[in-house]
Amino acid sequence: MHQASLSACIRLHGKGRKVSEEIRTFGTTGDELLALHDWLKEHQVTEVAMEATGVYWKPVYYVLEDGFRVILVNPAESKRMPGRKTDVSDCAWLAQLLDHGMLRPSFIPPREIRELRDLVRYRVSLKHDHTRSANRLHKVLQDADLSSPA
């Protein structure tokens, strides 16, 4: 998956052992991610596997987490086999591994914990910003010889 697009693969099981794959590419805008969600629902998909690439996985995960069992996979584990050079071949490989139960999911905390983490991280960054601003102001006052002696 890249910032602007992602590839998705659905493995369709026919009669006997015949398996076919349907692959589509979606954008990463809100509307496109909802289209991905609807496409997966139309095909009665229950499990989705995706690679945790940078922070790009987060919006996709957030759209899919309520309707599917989403397995987030470390790319280092899923890319051990050579020969996959594109997102299309990667998504087909992940679909095959998921189909055979060969993926180990990464831990993702429940939504409430993720939201709490985000709030705490935001609070910490605000505190750091406040400290940096106070230090800058103090330096300006010292440089102008306007600060009171300590």
PDB file of N, CA and C in Angstrom, residues 19-73:
ATOM      1  N   VAL A  19      -9.501 -22.178  -7.040  1.00  0.00           N
ATOM      2  CA  VAL A  19      -9.499 -20.883  -6.363  1.00  0.00           C
ATOM      3  C   VAL A  19      -9.168 -19.815  -7.401  1.00  0.00           C
ATOM      4  N   SER A  20      -9.977 -18.771  -7.418  1.00  0.00           N
ATOM      5  CA  SER A  20      -9.670 -17.643  -8.304  1.00  0.00           C
ATOM      6  C   SER A  20      -9.494 -16.403  -7.440  1.00  0.00           C
ATOM      7  N   GLU A  21      -8.843 -15.420  -8.005  1.00  0.00           N
ATOM      8  CA  GLU A  21      -8.582 -14.194  -7.268  1.00  0.00           C
ATOM      9  C   GLU A  21      -9.144 -13.007  -8.023  1.00  0.00           C
ATOM     10  N   GLU A  22      -9.726 -12.099  -7.274  1.00  0.00           N
ATOM     11  CA  GLU A  22     -10.190 -10.842  -7.840  1.00  0.00           C
ATOM     12  C   GLU A  22      -9.396  -9.743  -7.157  1.00  0.00           C
ATOM     13  N   ILE A  23      -8.713  -8.932  -7.950  1.00  0.00           N
ATOM     14  CA  ILE A  23      -7.843  -7.885  -7.414  1.00  0.00           C
ATOM     15  C   ILE A  23      -8.333  -6.525  -7.907  1.00  0.00           C
ATOM     16  N   ARG A  24      -8.419  -5.588  -6.968  1.00  0.00           N
ATOM     17  CA  ARG A  24      -8.802  -4.214  -7.310  1.00  0.00           C
ATOM     18  C   ARG A  24      -7.872  -3.248  -6.598  1.00  0.00           C
ATOM     19  N   THR A  25      -7.741  -2.071  -7.181  1.00  0.00           N
ATOM     20  CA  THR A  25      -6.951  -1.003  -6.576  1.00  0.00           C
ATOM     21  C   THR A  25      -7.893   0.117  -6.159  1.00  0.00           C
ATOM     22  N   PHE A  26      -7.681   0.620  -4.945  1.00  0.00           N
ATOM     23  CA  PHE A  26      -8.508   1.681  -4.392  1.00  0.00           C
ATOM     24  C   PHE A  26      -7.613   2.853  -4.003  1.00  0.00           C
ATOM     25  N   GLY A  27      -8.199   4.039  -4.012  1.00  0.00           N
ATOM     26  CA  GLY A  27      -7.508   5.204  -3.500  1.00  0.00           C
ATOM     27  C   GLY A  27      -7.561   5.183  -1.975  1.00  0.00           C
ATOM     28  N   THR A  28      -6.948   6.149  -1.352  1.00  0.00           N
ATOM     29  CA  THR A  28      -6.918   6.177   0.104  1.00  0.00           C
ATOM     30  C   THR A  28      -7.739   7.328   0.687  1.00  0.00           C
ATOM     31  N   THR A  29      -8.588   7.938  -0.129  1.00  0.00           N
ATOM     32  CA  THR A  29      -9.503   8.944   0.395  1.00  0.00           C
ATOM     33  C   THR A  29     -10.607   8.245   1.169  1.00  0.00           C
ATOM     34  N   GLY A  30     -11.344   9.006   1.946  1.00  0.00           N
ATOM     35  CA  GLY A  30     -12.441   8.429   2.729  1.00  0.00           C
ATOM     36  C   GLY A  30     -13.445   7.689   1.862  1.00  0.00           C
ATOM     37  N   ASP A  31     -13.849   8.299   0.744  1.00  0.00           N
ATOM     38  CA  ASP A  31     -14.821   7.666  -0.150  1.00  0.00           C
ATOM     39  C   ASP A  31     -14.289   6.366  -0.736  1.00  0.00           C
ATOM     40  N   GLU A  32     -13.012   6.369  -1.111  1.00  0.00           N
ATOM     41  CA  GLU A  32     -12.415   5.160  -1.689  1.00  0.00           C
ATOM     42  C   GLU A  32     -12.298   4.043  -0.651  1.00  0.00           C
ATOM     43  N   LEU A  33     -11.974   4.396   0.586  1.00  0.00           N
ATOM     44  CA  LEU A  33     -11.885   3.380   1.636  1.00  0.00           C
ATOM     45  C   LEU A  33     -13.262   2.809   1.952  1.00  0.00           C
ATOM     46  N   LEU A  34     -14.287   3.648   1.898  1.00  0.00           N
ATOM     47  CA  LEU A  34     -15.657   3.139   2.074  1.00  0.00           C
ATOM     48  C   LEU A  34     -16.053   2.236   0.907  1.00  0.00           C
ATOM     49  N   ALA A  35     -15.583   2.564  -0.294  1.00  0.00           N
ATOM     50  CA  ALA A  35     -15.832   1.699  -1.455  1.00  0.00           C
ATOM     51  C   ALA A  35     -15.150   0.338  -1.257  1.00  0.00           C
ATOM     52  N   LEU A  36     -13.931   0.338  -0.706  1.00  0.00           N
ATOM     53  CA  LEU A  36     -13.233  -0.911  -0.376  1.00  0.00           C
ATOM     54  C   LEU A  36     -14.064  -1.717   0.623  1.00  0.00           C
ATOM     55  N   HIS A  37     -14.529  -1.063   1.662  1.00  0.00           N
ATOM     56  CA  HIS A  37     -15.362  -1.712   2.684  1.00  0.00           C
ATOM     57  C   HIS A  37     -16.584  -2.362   2.038  1.00  0.00           C
ATOM     58  N   ASP A  38     -17.278  -1.602   1.192  1.00  0.00           N
ATOM     59  CA  ASP A  38     -18.490  -2.121   0.538  1.00  0.00           C
ATOM     60  C   ASP A  38     -18.172  -3.285  -0.393  1.00  0.00           C
ATOM     61  N   TRP A  39     -17.054  -3.199  -1.118  1.00  0.00           N
ATOM     62  CA  TRP A  39     -16.643  -4.264  -2.032  1.00  0.00           C
ATOM     63  C   TRP A  39     -16.377  -5.556  -1.264  1.00  0.00           C
ATOM     64  N   LEU A  40     -15.699  -5.432  -0.131  1.00  0.00           N
ATOM     65  CA  LEU A  40     -15.430  -6.611   0.691  1.00  0.00           C
ATOM     66  C   LEU A  40     -16.732  -7.198   1.246  1.00  0.00           C
ATOM     67  N   LYS A  41     -17.649  -6.341   1.673  1.00  0.00           N
ATOM     68  CA  LYS A  41     -18.943  -6.809   2.190  1.00  0.00           C
ATOM     69  C   LYS A  41     -19.741  -7.521   1.099  1.00  0.00           C
ATOM     70  N   GLU A  42     -19.735  -6.963  -0.106  1.00  0.00           N
ATOM     71  CA  GLU A  42     -20.441  -7.578  -1.236  1.00  0.00           C
ATOM     72  C   GLU A  42     -19.972  -9.007  -1.476  1.00  0.00           C
ATOM     73  N   HIS A  43     -18.692  -9.251  -1.263  1.00  0.00           N
ATOM     74  CA  HIS A  43     -18.126 -10.583  -1.486  1.00  0.00           C
ATOM     75  C   HIS A  43     -18.138 -11.434  -0.211  1.00  0.00           C
ATOM     76  N   GLN A  44     -18.833 -10.958   0.811  1.00  0.00           N
ATOM     77  CA  GLN A  44     -18.998 -11.686   2.077  1.00  0.00           C
ATOM     78  C   GLN A  44     -17.667 -12.059   2.721  1.00  0.00           C
ATOM     79  N   VAL A  45     -16.728 -11.152   2.630  1.00  0.00           N
ATOM     80  CA  VAL A  45     -15.424 -11.334   3.264  1.00  0.00           C
ATOM     81  C   VAL A  45     -15.607 -11.154   4.769  1.00  0.00           C
ATOM     82  N   THR A  46     -14.948 -11.985   5.562  1.00  0.00           N
ATOM     83  CA  THR A  46     -15.024 -11.856   7.019  1.00  0.00           C
ATOM     84  C   THR A  46     -13.674 -11.499   7.630  1.00  0.00           C
ATOM     85  N   GLU A  47     -12.570 -11.875   6.963  1.00  0.00           N
ATOM     86  CA  GLU A  47     -11.229 -11.590   7.459  1.00  0.00           C
ATOM     87  C   GLU A  47     -10.445 -10.800   6.423  1.00  0.00           C
ATOM     88  N   VAL A  48      -9.669  -9.847   6.911  1.00  0.00           N
ATOM     89  CA  VAL A  48      -8.834  -9.027   6.040  1.00  0.00           C
ATOM     90  C   VAL A  48      -7.425  -9.031   6.620  1.00  0.00           C
ATOM     91  N   ALA A  49      -6.433  -9.228   5.768  1.00  0.00           N
ATOM     92  CA  ALA A  49      -5.032  -9.135   6.188  1.00  0.00           C
ATOM     93  C   ALA A  49      -4.423  -7.943   5.472  1.00  0.00           C
ATOM     94  N   MET A  50      -3.639  -7.182   6.218  1.00  0.00           N
ATOM     95  CA  MET A  50      -2.954  -6.043   5.611  1.00  0.00           C
ATOM     96  C   MET A  50      -1.615  -5.840   6.284  1.00  0.00           C
ATOM     97  N   GLU A  51      -0.678  -5.278   5.521  1.00  0.00           N
ATOM     98  CA  GLU A  51       0.640  -5.003   6.070  1.00  0.00           C
ATOM     99  C   GLU A  51       0.628  -3.684   6.824  1.00  0.00           C
ATOM    100  N   ALA A  52       1.399  -3.633   7.892  1.00  0.00           N
ATOM    101  CA  ALA A  52       1.555  -2.410   8.673  1.00  0.00           C
ATOM    102  C   ALA A  52       2.694  -1.607   8.070  1.00  0.00           C
ATOM    103  N   THR A  53       2.387  -0.772   7.105  1.00  0.00           N
ATOM    104  CA  THR A  53       3.392   0.013   6.406  1.00  0.00           C
ATOM    105  C   THR A  53       3.349   1.443   6.916  1.00  0.00           C
ATOM    106  N   GLY A  54       4.364   1.847   7.663  1.00  0.00           N
ATOM    107  CA  GLY A  54       4.411   3.207   8.198  1.00  0.00           C
ATOM    108  C   GLY A  54       3.151   3.512   8.985  1.00  0.00           C
ATOM    109  N   VAL A  55       2.553   4.662   8.710  1.00  0.00           N
ATOM    110  CA  VAL A  55       1.274   5.013   9.332  1.00  0.00           C
ATOM    111  C   VAL A  55       0.130   4.897   8.331  1.00  0.00           C
ATOM    112  N   TYR A  56       0.433   4.445   7.115  1.00  0.00           N
ATOM    113  CA  TYR A  56      -0.577   4.384   6.064  1.00  0.00           C
ATOM    114  C   TYR A  56      -1.663   3.350   6.347  1.00  0.00           C
ATOM    115  N   TRP A  57      -1.383   2.379   7.193  1.00  0.00           N
ATOM    116  CA  TRP A  57      -2.361   1.335   7.488  1.00  0.00           C
ATOM    117  C   TRP A  57      -3.487   1.841   8.368  1.00  0.00           C
ATOM    118  N   LYS A  58      -3.256   2.878   9.138  1.00  0.00           N
ATOM    119  CA  LYS A  58      -4.226   3.299  10.147  1.00  0.00           C
ATOM    120  C   LYS A  58      -5.594   3.681   9.586  1.00  0.00           C
ATOM    121  N   PRO A  59      -5.698   4.565   8.584  1.00  0.00           N
ATOM    122  CA  PRO A  59      -7.040   4.901   8.089  1.00  0.00           C
ATOM    123  C   PRO A  59      -7.776   3.688   7.523  1.00  0.00           C
ATOM    124  N   VAL A  60      -7.038   2.812   6.861  1.00  0.00           N
ATOM    125  CA  VAL A  60      -7.653   1.610   6.299  1.00  0.00           C
ATOM    126  C   VAL A  60      -8.172   0.722   7.432  1.00  0.00           C
ATOM    127  N   TYR A  61      -7.344   0.545   8.437  1.00  0.00           N
ATOM    128  CA  TYR A  61      -7.731  -0.273   9.589  1.00  0.00           C
ATOM    129  C   TYR A  61      -8.969   0.292  10.270  1.00  0.00           C
ATOM    130  N   TYR A  62      -8.985   1.603  10.472  1.00  0.00           N
ATOM    131  CA  TYR A  62     -10.103   2.232  11.175  1.00  0.00           C
ATOM    132  C   TYR A  62     -11.418   2.069  10.411  1.00  0.00           C
ATOM    133  N   VAL A  63     -11.359   2.090   9.079  1.00  0.00           N
ATOM    134  CA  VAL A  63     -12.573   1.907   8.280  1.00  0.00           C
ATOM    135  C   VAL A  63     -13.048   0.452   8.324  1.00  0.00           C
ATOM    136  N   LEU A  64     -12.106  -0.482   8.376  1.00  0.00           N
ATOM    137  CA  LEU A  64     -12.466  -1.901   8.275  1.00  0.00           C
ATOM    138  C   LEU A  64     -12.678  -2.597   9.622  1.00  0.00           C
ATOM    139  N   GLU A  65     -12.184  -2.035  10.715  1.00  0.00           N
ATOM    140  CA  GLU A  65     -12.164  -2.774  11.975  1.00  0.00           C
ATOM    141  C   GLU A  65     -13.539  -3.147  12.507  1.00  0.00           C
ATOM    142  N   ASP A  66     -14.572  -2.377  12.217  1.00  0.00           N
ATOM    143  CA  ASP A  66     -15.896  -2.699  12.746  1.00  0.00           C
ATOM    144  C   ASP A  66     -16.621  -3.776  11.942  1.00  0.00           C
ATOM    145  N   GLY A  67     -16.280  -3.933  10.673  1.00  0.00           N
ATOM    146  CA  GLY A  67     -17.008  -4.888   9.846  1.00  0.00           C
ATOM    147  C   GLY A  67     -16.292  -6.197   9.582  1.00  0.00           C
ATOM    148  N   PHE A  68     -14.997  -6.268   9.937  1.00  0.00           N
ATOM    149  CA  PHE A  68     -14.204  -7.439   9.582  1.00  0.00           C
ATOM    150  C   PHE A  68     -13.230  -7.774  10.711  1.00  0.00           C
ATOM    151  N   ARG A  69     -12.746  -8.989  10.694  1.00  0.00           N
ATOM    152  CA  ARG A  69     -11.605  -9.334  11.549  1.00  0.00           C
ATOM    153  C   ARG A  69     -10.375  -8.931  10.749  1.00  0.00           C
ATOM    154  N   VAL A  70      -9.691  -7.895  11.211  1.00  0.00           N
ATOM    155  CA  VAL A  70      -8.542  -7.360  10.479  1.00  0.00           C
ATOM    156  C   VAL A  70      -7.266  -7.850  11.138  1.00  0.00           C
ATOM    157  N   ILE A  71      -6.411  -8.451  10.328  1.00  0.00           N
ATOM    158  CA  ILE A  71      -5.117  -8.938  10.794  1.00  0.00           C
ATOM    159  C   ILE A  71      -4.057  -8.010  10.244  1.00  0.00           C
ATOM    160  N   LEU A  72      -3.357  -7.354  11.151  1.00  0.00           N
ATOM    161  CA  LEU A  72      -2.269  -6.470  10.768  1.00  0.00           C
ATOM    162  C   LEU A  72      -0.977  -7.283  10.826  1.00  0.00           C
ATOM    163  N   VAL A  73      -0.248  -7.283   9.722  1.00  0.00           N
ATOM    164  CA  VAL A  73       0.925  -8.140   9.578  1.00  0.00           C
ATOM    165  C   VAL A  73       2.181  -7.296   9.451  1.00  0.00           C
TER     166      VAL A  73
END
